[in-house]
Coordinates of C-alpha atoms and ligand atoms in Angstrom, one line a residue:
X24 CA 135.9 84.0 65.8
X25 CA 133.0 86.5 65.1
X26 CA 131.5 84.0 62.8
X27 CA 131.3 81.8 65.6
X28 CA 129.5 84.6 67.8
X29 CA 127.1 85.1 64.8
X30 CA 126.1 81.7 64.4
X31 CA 125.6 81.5 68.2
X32 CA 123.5 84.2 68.1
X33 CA 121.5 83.4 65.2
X34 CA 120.9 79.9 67.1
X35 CA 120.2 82.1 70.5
X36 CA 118.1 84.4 69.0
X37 CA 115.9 81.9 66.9
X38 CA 115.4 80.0 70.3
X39 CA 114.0 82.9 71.7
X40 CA 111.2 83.7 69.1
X41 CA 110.5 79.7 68.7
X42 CA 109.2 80.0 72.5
X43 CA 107.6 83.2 72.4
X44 CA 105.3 81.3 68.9
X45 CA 105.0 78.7 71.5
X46 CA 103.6 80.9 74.3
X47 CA 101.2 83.0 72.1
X48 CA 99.7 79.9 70.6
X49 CA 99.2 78.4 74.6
X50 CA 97.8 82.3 75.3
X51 CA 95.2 81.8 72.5
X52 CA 94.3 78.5 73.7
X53 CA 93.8 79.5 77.7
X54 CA 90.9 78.0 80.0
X55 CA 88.3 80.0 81.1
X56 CA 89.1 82.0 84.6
X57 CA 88.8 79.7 87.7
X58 CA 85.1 79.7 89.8
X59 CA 86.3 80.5 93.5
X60 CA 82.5 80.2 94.4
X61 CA 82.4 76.4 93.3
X62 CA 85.5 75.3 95.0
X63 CA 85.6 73.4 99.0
X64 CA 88.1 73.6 99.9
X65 CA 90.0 76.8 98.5
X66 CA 93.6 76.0 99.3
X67 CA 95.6 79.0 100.0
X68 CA 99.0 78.7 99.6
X69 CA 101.4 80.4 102.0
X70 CA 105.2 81.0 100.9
X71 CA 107.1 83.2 103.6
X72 CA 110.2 83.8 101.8
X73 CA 113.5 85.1 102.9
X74 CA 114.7 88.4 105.4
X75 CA 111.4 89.8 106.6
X76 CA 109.7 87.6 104.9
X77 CA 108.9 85.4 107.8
X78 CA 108.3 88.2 110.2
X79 CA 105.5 89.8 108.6
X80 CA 104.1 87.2 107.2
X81 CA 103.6 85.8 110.6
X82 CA 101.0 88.8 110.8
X83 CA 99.4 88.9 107.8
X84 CA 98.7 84.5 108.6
X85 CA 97.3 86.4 112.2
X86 CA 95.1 88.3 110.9
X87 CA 93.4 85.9 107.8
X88 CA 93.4 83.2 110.6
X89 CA 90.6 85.5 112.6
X90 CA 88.9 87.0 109.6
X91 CA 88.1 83.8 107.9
X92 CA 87.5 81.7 111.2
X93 CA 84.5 80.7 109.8
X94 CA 85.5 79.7 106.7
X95 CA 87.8 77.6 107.8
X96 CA 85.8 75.9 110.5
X97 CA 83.7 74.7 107.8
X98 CA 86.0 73.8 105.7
X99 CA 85.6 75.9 102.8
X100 CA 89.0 77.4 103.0
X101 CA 92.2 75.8 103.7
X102 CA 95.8 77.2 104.5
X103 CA 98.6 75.2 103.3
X104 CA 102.3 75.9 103.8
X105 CA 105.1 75.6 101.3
X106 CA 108.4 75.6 102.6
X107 CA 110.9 75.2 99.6
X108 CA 110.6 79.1 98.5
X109 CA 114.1 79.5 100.6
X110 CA 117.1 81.3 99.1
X111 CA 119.0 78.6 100.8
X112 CA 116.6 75.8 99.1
X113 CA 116.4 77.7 95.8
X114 CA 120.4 77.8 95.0
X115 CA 120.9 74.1 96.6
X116 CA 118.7 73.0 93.5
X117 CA 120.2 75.9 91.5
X118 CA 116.5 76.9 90.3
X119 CA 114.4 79.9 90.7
X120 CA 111.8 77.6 91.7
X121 CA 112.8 74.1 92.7
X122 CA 110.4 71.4 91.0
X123 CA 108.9 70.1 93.9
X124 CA 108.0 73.4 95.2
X125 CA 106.6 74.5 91.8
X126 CA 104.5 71.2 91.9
X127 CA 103.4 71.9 95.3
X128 CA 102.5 75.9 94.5
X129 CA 100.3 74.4 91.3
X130 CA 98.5 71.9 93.9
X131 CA 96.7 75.2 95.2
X132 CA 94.1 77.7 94.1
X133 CA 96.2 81.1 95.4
X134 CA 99.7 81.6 96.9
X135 CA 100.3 84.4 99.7
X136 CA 104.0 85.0 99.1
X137 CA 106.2 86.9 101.4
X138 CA 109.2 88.8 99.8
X139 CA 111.8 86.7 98.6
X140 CA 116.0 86.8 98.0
X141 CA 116.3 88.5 94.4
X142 CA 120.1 87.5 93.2
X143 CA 122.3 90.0 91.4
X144 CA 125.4 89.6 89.6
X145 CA 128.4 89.8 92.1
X146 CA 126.4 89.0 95.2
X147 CA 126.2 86.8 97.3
X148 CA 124.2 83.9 95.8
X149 CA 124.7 82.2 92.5
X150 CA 122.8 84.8 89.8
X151 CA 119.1 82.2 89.7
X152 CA 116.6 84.0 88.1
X153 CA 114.1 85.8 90.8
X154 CA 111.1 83.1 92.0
X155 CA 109.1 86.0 91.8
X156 CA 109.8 86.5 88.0
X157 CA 109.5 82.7 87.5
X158 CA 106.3 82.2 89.2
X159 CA 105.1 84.6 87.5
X160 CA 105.7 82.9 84.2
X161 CA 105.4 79.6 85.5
X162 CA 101.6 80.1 86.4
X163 CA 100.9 82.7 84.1
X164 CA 100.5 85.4 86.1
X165 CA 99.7 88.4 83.4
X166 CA 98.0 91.1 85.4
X167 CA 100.2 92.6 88.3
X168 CA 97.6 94.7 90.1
X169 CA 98.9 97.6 92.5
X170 CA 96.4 99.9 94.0
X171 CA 97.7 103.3 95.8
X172 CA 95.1 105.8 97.3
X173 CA 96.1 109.2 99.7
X174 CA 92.0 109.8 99.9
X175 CA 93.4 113.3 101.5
X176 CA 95.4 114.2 98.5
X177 CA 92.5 113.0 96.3
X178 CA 94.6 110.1 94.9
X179 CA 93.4 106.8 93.9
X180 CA 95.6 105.3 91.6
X181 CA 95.2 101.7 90.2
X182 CA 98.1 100.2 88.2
X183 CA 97.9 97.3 85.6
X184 CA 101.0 96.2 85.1
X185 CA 102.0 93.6 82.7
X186 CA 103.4 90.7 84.2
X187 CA 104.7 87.7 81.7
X188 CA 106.3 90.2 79.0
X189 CA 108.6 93.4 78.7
X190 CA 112.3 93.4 79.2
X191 CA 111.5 90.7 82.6
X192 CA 110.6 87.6 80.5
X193 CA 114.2 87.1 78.5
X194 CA 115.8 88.9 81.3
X195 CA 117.7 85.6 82.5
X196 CA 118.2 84.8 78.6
X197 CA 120.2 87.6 77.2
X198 CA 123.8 86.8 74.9
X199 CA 127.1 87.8 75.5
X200 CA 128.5 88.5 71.9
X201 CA 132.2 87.4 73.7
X202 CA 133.3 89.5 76.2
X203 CA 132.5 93.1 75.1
X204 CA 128.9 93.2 73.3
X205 CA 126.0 92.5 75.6
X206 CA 122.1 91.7 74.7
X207 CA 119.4 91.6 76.2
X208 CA 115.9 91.1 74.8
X209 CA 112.4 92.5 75.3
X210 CA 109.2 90.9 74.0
X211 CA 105.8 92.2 73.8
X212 CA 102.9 90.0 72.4
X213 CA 99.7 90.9 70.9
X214 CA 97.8 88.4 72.7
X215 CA 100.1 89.4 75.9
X216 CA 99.1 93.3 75.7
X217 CA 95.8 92.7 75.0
X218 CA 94.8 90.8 77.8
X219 CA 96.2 93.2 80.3
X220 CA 94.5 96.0 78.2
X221 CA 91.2 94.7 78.8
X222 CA 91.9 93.9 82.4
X223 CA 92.6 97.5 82.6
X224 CA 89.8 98.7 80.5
X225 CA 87.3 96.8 82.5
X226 CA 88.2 97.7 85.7
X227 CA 87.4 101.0 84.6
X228 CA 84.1 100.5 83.7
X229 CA 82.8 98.2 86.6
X230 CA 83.9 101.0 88.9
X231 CA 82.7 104.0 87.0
X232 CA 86.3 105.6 86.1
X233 CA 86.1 107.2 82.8
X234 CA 89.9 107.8 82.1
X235 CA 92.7 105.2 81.4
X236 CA 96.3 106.3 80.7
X237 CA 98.3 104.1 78.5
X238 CA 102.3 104.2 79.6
X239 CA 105.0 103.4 77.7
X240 CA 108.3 104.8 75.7
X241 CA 106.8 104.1 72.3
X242 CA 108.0 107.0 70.6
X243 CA 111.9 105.5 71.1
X244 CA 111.2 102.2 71.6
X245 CA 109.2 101.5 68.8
X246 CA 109.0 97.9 67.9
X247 CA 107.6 96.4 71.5
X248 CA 106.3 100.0 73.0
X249 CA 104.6 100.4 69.8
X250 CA 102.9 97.0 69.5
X251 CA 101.6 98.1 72.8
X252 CA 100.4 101.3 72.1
X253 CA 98.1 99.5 69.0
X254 CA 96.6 97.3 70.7
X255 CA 96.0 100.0 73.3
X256 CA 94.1 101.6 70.5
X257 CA 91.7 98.7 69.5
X258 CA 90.9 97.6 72.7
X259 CA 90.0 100.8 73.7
X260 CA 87.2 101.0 70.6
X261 CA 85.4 98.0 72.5
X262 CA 85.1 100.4 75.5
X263 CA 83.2 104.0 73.9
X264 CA 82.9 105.8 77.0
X265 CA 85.7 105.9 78.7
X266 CA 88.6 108.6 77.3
X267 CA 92.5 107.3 76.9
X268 CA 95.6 108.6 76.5
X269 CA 98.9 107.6 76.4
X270 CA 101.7 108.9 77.9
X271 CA 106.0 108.2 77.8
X272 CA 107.1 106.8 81.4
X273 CA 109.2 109.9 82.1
X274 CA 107.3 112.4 81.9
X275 CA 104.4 110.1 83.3
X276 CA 107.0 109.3 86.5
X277 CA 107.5 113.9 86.6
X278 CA 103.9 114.1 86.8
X279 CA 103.1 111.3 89.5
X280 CA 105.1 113.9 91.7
X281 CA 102.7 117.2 90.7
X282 CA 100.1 118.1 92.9
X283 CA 98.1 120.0 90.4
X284 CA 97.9 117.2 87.5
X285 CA 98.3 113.5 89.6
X286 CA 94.9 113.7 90.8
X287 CA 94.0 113.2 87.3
X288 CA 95.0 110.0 86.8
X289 CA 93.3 106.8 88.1
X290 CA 93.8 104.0 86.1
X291 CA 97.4 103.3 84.8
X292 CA 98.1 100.3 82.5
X293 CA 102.1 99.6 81.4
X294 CA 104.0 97.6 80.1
X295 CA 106.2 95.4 83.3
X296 CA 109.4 96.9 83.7
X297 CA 107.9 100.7 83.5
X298 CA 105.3 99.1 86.1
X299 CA 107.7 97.9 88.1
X300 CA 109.9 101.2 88.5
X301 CA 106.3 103.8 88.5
X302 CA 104.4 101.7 91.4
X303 CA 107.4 101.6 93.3
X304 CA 107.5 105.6 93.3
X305 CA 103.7 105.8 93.9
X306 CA 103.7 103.5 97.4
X307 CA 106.5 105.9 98.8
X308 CA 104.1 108.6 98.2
X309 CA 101.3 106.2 100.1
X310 CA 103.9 106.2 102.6
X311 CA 106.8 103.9 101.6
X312 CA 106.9 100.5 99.6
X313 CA 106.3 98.9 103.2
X314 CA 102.5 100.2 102.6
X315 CA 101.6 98.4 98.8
X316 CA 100.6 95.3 98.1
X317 CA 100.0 93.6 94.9
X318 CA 97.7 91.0 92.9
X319 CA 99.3 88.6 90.6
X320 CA 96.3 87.4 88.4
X321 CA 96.6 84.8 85.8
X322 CA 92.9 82.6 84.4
X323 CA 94.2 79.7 87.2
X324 CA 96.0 80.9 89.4
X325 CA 96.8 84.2 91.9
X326 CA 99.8 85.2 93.4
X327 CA 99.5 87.4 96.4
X328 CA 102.4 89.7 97.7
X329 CA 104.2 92.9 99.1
X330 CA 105.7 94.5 96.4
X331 CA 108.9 94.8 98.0
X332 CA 111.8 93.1 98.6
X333 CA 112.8 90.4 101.7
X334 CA 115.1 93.6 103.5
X335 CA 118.0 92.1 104.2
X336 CA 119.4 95.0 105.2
X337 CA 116.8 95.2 108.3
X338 CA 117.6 91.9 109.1
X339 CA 121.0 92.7 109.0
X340 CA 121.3 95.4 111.2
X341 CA 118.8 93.4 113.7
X342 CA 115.8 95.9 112.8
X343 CA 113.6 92.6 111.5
X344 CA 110.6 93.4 113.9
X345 CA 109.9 97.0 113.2
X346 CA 109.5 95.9 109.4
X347 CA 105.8 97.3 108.4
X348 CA 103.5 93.8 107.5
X349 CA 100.9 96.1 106.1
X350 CA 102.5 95.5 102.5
X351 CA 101.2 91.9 102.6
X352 CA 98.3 92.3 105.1
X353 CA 97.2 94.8 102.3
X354 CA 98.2 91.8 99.5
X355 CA 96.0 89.7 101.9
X356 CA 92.8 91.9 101.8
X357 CA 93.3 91.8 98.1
X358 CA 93.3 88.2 97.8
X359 CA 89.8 87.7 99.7
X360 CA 88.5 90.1 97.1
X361 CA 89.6 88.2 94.6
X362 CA 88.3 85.0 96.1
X363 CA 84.6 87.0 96.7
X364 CA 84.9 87.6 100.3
X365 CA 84.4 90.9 99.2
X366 CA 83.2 92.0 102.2
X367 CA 85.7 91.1 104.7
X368 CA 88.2 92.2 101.9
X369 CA 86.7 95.7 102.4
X370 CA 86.6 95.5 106.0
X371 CA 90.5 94.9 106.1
X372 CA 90.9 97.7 104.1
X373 CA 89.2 100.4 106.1
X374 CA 90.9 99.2 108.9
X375 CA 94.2 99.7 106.9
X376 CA 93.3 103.0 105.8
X377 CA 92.1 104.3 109.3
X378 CA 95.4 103.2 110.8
X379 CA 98.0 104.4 108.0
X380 CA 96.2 107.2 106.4
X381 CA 93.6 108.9 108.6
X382 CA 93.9 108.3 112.7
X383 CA 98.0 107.3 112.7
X384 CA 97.5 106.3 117.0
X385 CA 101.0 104.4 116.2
X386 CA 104.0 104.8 113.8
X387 CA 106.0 102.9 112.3
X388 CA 109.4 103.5 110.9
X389 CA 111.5 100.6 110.2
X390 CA 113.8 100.9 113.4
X391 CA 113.1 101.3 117.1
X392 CA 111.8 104.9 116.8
X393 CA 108.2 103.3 115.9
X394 CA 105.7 100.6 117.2
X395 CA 107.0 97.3 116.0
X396 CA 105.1 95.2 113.4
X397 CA 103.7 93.1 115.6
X398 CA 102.2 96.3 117.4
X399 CA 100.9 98.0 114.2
X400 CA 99.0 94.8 113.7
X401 CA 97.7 94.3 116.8
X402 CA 96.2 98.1 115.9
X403 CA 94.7 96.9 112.7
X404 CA 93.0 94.1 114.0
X405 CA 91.7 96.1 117.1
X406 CA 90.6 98.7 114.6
X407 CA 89.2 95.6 112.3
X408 CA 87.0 94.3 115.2
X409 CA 85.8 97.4 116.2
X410 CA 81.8 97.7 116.1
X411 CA 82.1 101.3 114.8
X412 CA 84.5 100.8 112.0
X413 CA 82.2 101.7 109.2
X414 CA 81.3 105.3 110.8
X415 CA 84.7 105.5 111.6
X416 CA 85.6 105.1 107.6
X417 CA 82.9 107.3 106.6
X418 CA 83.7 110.0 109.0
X419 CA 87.5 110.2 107.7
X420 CA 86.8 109.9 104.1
X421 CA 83.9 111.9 103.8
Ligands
IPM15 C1 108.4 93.8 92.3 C2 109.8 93.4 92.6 C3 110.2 92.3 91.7 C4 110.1 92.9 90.3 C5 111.7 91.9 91.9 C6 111.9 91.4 93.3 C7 112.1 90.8 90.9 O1 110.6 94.6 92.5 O2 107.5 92.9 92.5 O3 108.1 94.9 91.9 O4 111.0 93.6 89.8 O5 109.1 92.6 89.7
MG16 MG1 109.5 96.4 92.1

């Protein structure tokens, strides 16, 4: 019998590095980023996922429908739905992305995706892998970007966290050794760390930061954590003015929560499943998860998104419209960046800022003791439109 397990696992685990050869050689070989500037149209992809999904991504559609009227008057933008990115359509093809969705997703430049339905072992869906995991992958989308700022507490925190790699890229591909030894695995490539690395790196040094922190758990976990930590190393020779250091995840996610040393910090780069659990902690400092958004950038393709989950709970419980959209309004703002509407990307954000962090004229709290969703947008975009905006930034974050 344990023979049997052994040779299963030899097969299992020689599968495993065959495809991650594969992947590094297709990483070496990778196109140059995409030009936004040379594309008409840009076809932006909307996905509006499951719970709350719909619900706020009704606003955020609301709000990029007036701030790029122009564009799309004259054609040089485009929005294009894609309906497939259902739970319900997901486990009727029994795939984390159905292939007719996934050819329709590739037909565009970026996606805008609304949280979706996450399956766990003993729910209640069939365990698919997340579409958020698989997209990922599928499109190659390395760099998960995740900005947090409290300009009052003097925080302003950017996150690069890896996206294609970690203990989330074999996470639907672990071995049972029979019924009482489980596996999972955990990959980390050179080529894989070293691209978010630089992303990080860079980032730093077009926006005049002069400190990086490097996160990991390399000091237990030393193969993957280690590899990391390396490359870290090099990359950061290419880059002589700026200072690094690298830091373990737990002591990192004690310090995110000290007054006296957080400030400190500005740009964090880390490995995914570190990322995943330390931006998750910073947005509830922003003022909850409902607040973050995140940019899913790959040399092709973008993925914009909350980084939450769809809520099921609040849907549950009949709370769906007092769900906060900012999440993927925010996501939304960081998208037109990307695509060099830099402007209007920065005009979404004051108006963000001036409404969460600085003038608060509503609340919202996830249940009928706050302004609705609907509401807190209508403030945004009032505060958007508003011909004082700039002196109303500069006068709260000066
Ligand atoms: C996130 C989410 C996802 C992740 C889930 C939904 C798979 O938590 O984007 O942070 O863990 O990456
Ligand atoms: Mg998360």
């Amino acid at each position: 019998m344990s023979e049997q397990i052994i040779e299963q696992a030899r097969q299992h685990f020689a599968d495993l590095v065959g495809s991650q050869l594969d992947r590094v050689q297709k990483m070496k070989a990778a196109e140059d980023w995409m030009d936004y500037s040379a594309l008409k149209p840009i076809i932006i992809g909307f996905c509006w996922g499951d719970g709350i999904g719909p619900i706020i991504s009704q606003e955020t559609e609301r709000v990029l429908q007036i701030i790029l009227k122009d564009e799309i008057a004259s054609g040089k933008v485009k929005f294009r739905t894609i309906e497939g990115l259902t739970i319900e359509n997901r486990v009727k093809h029994m795939k984390a992305i159905p292939d007719d969705v996934l050819e329709e997703l590739k037909a565009c430049h970026v996606i805008l995706k609304a949280p979706t339905t996450t399956p766990e072992k003993g729910g209640p869906y069939p365990n698919i892998e997340s579409a958020n995991v698989a997209m990922r992958r599928e499109l190659d989308l390395f760099a998960n970007v995740r900005p947090v700022k409290i300009p009052q507490e003097g925080i302003d925190w950017t996150f690069f966290r890896e996206n294609t790699e970690g203990a989330y890229m074999l996470g639907s591909r672990g071995f049972m050794a029979g019924d009482d030894v489980a596996f999972d695995f955990k990959v980390i490539t050179r080529p894989g760390a070293e691209r978010i690395i630089r992303m990080g790196f860079d980032y730093a040094k077009k926006n005049g930061i002069d400190n990086v922190t490097i996160v990991t758990k390399a000091n237990v976990v030393k193969t993957t954590d280690g590899l990391f930590l390396e490359v870290a190393e090099e990359v950061a020779k290419d880059y002589p003015g700026i200072k690094w250091e690298g830091w373990y995840i737990d002591i990192m996610t004690a310090k995110l929560i000290d007054p006296k040393r957080r400030t400190q910090f500005r740009v964090m780069i880390l490995p995914n499943l570190y990322g995943d659990i330390l931006t998750d902690e910073a947005a509830e400092m922003q003022g909850g998860v409902g607040t973050a958004g995140s940019a899913n950038i790959g040399k092709r393709y973008a993925m914009f998104e909350a980084i939450h989950g769809s809520a099921p709970r609040m849907i549950d419980e009949g709370r769906g419209q007092y769900a906060d959209p900012s999440s993927l309004i925010r996501a939304a703002g960081m998208m037109l960046n990307h695509l060099g509407f830099v402007e209007k990307g920065e005009k979404l954000n004051k108006a963000l800022e001036i409404c969460s962090q600085f003038e608060k004229k509503v609340v919202i709290t996830g249940r009928d003791t706050g302004v609705t969703g609907r509401e807190l947008c209508d403030y945004i975009l009032d505060t958007m439109q508003s011909p004082d905006l700039d002196e109303k930034y500069k006068s709260y974050a000066s």
